[in-house]
mmCIF file of C-alpha atoms in Angstrom:
data_model
loop_
_atom_site.group_PDB
_atom_site.id
_atom_site.type_symbol
_atom_site.label_atom_id
_atom_site.label_comp_id
_atom_site.label_asym_id
_atom_site.label_seq_id
_atom_site.Cartn_x
_atom_site.Cartn_y
_atom_site.Cartn_z
ATOM 1 C CA UNK A 1 0.000 0.000 0.000
ATOM 2 C CA UNK A 2 2.972 2.292 0.443
ATOM 3 C CA UNK A 3 3.369 2.168 -3.339
ATOM 4 C CA UNK A 4 -0.216 3.294 -3.926
ATOM 5 C CA UNK A 5 -1.850 -0.119 -4.261
ATOM 6 C CA UNK A 6 -5.370 -0.620 -3.019
ATOM 7 C CA UNK A 7 -6.668 -3.623 -1.043
ATOM 8 C CA UNK A 8 -7.366 -5.929 -3.999
ATOM 9 C CA UNK A 9 -4.134 -5.090 -5.776
ATOM 10 C CA UNK A 10 -2.102 -6.130 -2.720
ATOM 11 C CA UNK A 11 -4.068 -9.371 -2.466
ATOM 12 C CA UNK A 12 -3.589 -9.987 -6.193
ATOM 13 C CA UNK A 13 0.201 -9.545 -5.851
ATOM 14 C CA UNK A 14 0.279 -12.240 -3.161
ATOM 15 C CA UNK A 15 -1.840 -14.574 -5.293
ATOM 16 C CA UNK A 16 0.378 -14.030 -8.339
ATOM 17 C CA UNK A 17 3.478 -14.799 -6.302
ATOM 18 C CA UNK A 18 1.952 -18.002 -4.921
ATOM 19 C CA UNK A 19 0.813 -19.062 -8.385
ATOM 20 C CA UNK A 20 4.280 -18.456 -9.847
ATOM 21 C CA UNK A 21 5.856 -20.663 -7.185
ATOM 22 C CA UNK A 22 3.254 -23.416 -7.576
ATOM 23 C CA UNK A 23 3.298 -23.470 -11.375
ATOM 24 C CA UNK A 24 7.076 -23.459 -11.664
ATOM 25 C CA UNK A 25 7.553 -26.170 -9.047
ATOM 26 C CA UNK A 26 4.744 -28.276 -10.507
ATOM 27 C CA UNK A 27 6.211 -28.011 -14.010
ATOM 28 C CA UNK A 28 9.765 -28.810 -12.932
ATOM 29 C CA UNK A 29 8.589 -31.625 -10.678
ATOM 30 C CA UNK A 30 6.598 -33.168 -13.505
ATOM 31 C CA UNK A 31 9.525 -33.000 -15.924
ATOM 32 C CA UNK A 32 12.011 -34.470 -13.442
ATOM 33 C CA UNK A 33 9.546 -37.155 -12.349
ATOM 34 C CA UNK A 34 8.827 -38.206 -15.908
ATOM 35 C CA UNK A 35 12.505 -38.362 -16.817
ATOM 36 C CA UNK A 36 13.399 -40.431 -13.756
ATOM 37 C CA UNK A 37 10.459 -42.810 -14.137
ATOM 38 C CA UNK A 38 11.067 -43.318 -17.861
ATOM 39 C CA UNK A 39 14.783 -43.982 -17.387
ATOM 40 C CA UNK A 40 14.187 -46.444 -14.537
ATOM 41 C CA UNK A 41 11.445 -48.231 -16.482
ATOM 42 C CA UNK A 42 13.632 -48.506 -19.570
ATOM 43 C CA UNK A 43 16.497 -49.940 -17.519
ATOM 44 C CA UNK A 44 14.175 -52.439 -15.853
ATOM 45 C CA UNK A 45 12.663 -53.432 -19.207
ATOM 46 C CA UNK A 46 16.135 -54.191 -20.570
ATOM 47 C CA UNK A 47 16.514 -56.990 -18.035
ATOM 48 C CA UNK A 48 13.058 -58.515 -18.393
ATOM 49 C CA UNK A 49 12.865 -57.864 -22.170
ATOM 50 C CA UNK A 50 9.422 -56.306 -22.097
ATOM 51 C CA UNK A 51 8.254 -53.461 -24.346
ATOM 52 C CA UNK A 52 8.116 -49.958 -22.941
ATOM 53 C CA UNK A 53 4.594 -48.658 -22.282
ATOM 54 C CA UNK A 54 4.077 -45.189 -20.825
ATOM 55 C CA UNK A 55 1.006 -45.006 -18.608
ATOM 56 C CA UNK A 56 0.561 -41.456 -17.347
ATOM 57 C CA UNK A 57 -2.004 -41.070 -14.524
ATOM 58 C CA UNK A 58 -3.800 -38.074 -16.020
ATOM 59 C CA UNK A 59 -6.763 -37.914 -13.563
ATOM 60 C CA UNK A 60 -4.404 -37.964 -10.580
ATOM 61 C CA UNK A 61 -2.154 -35.389 -12.253
ATOM 62 C CA UNK A 62 -5.058 -33.020 -12.917
ATOM 63 C CA UNK A 63 -6.464 -33.473 -9.407
ATOM 64 C CA UNK A 64 -3.073 -32.710 -7.876
ATOM 65 C CA UNK A 65 -2.666 -29.656 -10.087
ATOM 66 C CA UNK A 66 -6.111 -28.248 -9.257
ATOM 67 C CA UNK A 67 -5.662 -28.866 -5.530
ATOM 68 C CA UNK A 68 -2.232 -27.219 -5.485
ATOM 69 C CA UNK A 69 -3.656 -24.140 -7.232
ATOM 70 C CA UNK A 70 -6.555 -23.971 -4.765
ATOM 71 C CA UNK A 71 -4.234 -24.332 -1.776
ATOM 72 C CA UNK A 72 -1.905 -21.655 -3.177
ATOM 73 C CA UNK A 73 -4.776 -19.200 -3.581
ATOM 74 C CA UNK A 74 -6.267 -19.858 -0.153
ATOM 75 C CA UNK A 75 -2.915 -19.800 1.612
ATOM 76 C CA UNK A 76 -2.004 -16.481 -0.001
ATOM 77 C CA UNK A 77 -5.374 -14.845 0.692
ATOM 78 C CA UNK A 78 -5.167 -15.170 4.465
ATOM 79 C CA UNK A 79 -1.782 -13.452 5.015
ATOM 80 C CA UNK A 80 -2.561 -10.816 2.390
ATOM 81 C CA UNK A 81 -5.800 -9.857 4.127
ATOM 82 C CA UNK A 82 -3.978 -9.574 7.442
ATOM 83 C CA UNK A 83 -1.182 -7.523 5.894
ATOM 84 C CA UNK A 84 -3.582 -5.062 4.270
ATOM 85 C CA UNK A 85 -5.290 -4.382 7.589
ATOM 86 C CA UNK A 86 -2.026 -3.264 9.242
ATOM 87 C CA UNK A 87 -0.812 0.299 9.091
ATOM 88 C CA UNK A 88 1.927 0.964 6.556
ATOM 89 C CA UNK A 89 4.407 2.237 9.160
ATOM 90 C CA UNK A 90 4.075 -0.971 11.209
ATOM 91 C CA UNK A 91 4.610 -3.123 8.117
ATOM 92 C CA UNK A 92 7.741 -1.221 7.108
ATOM 93 C CA UNK A 93 9.132 -1.477 10.651
ATOM 94 C CA UNK A 94 8.349 -5.186 10.838
ATOM 95 C CA UNK A 95 5.982 -4.833 13.778
ATOM 96 C CA UNK A 96 2.739 -6.687 14.167
#
């Protein structure tokens, strides 16, 4: 608010920050998880001489993604509301 933001703009900044963290970690986690699981499955299939079949659990993936977005929004709303209610001088000094 010291920069001229109103109540909803401050809340939106917190939500955007939470969404950036969630989306980047979810994307990187998915890529690393897929690479590790594919490499381990291919190594295992070399020994048992079975064909490689990729079975991606899409419903579980989508559920996890939606729930992480919901949790990020809710968990950023509560501190942002509390922060907006404080006076600017107390926030800048670090007091509660």
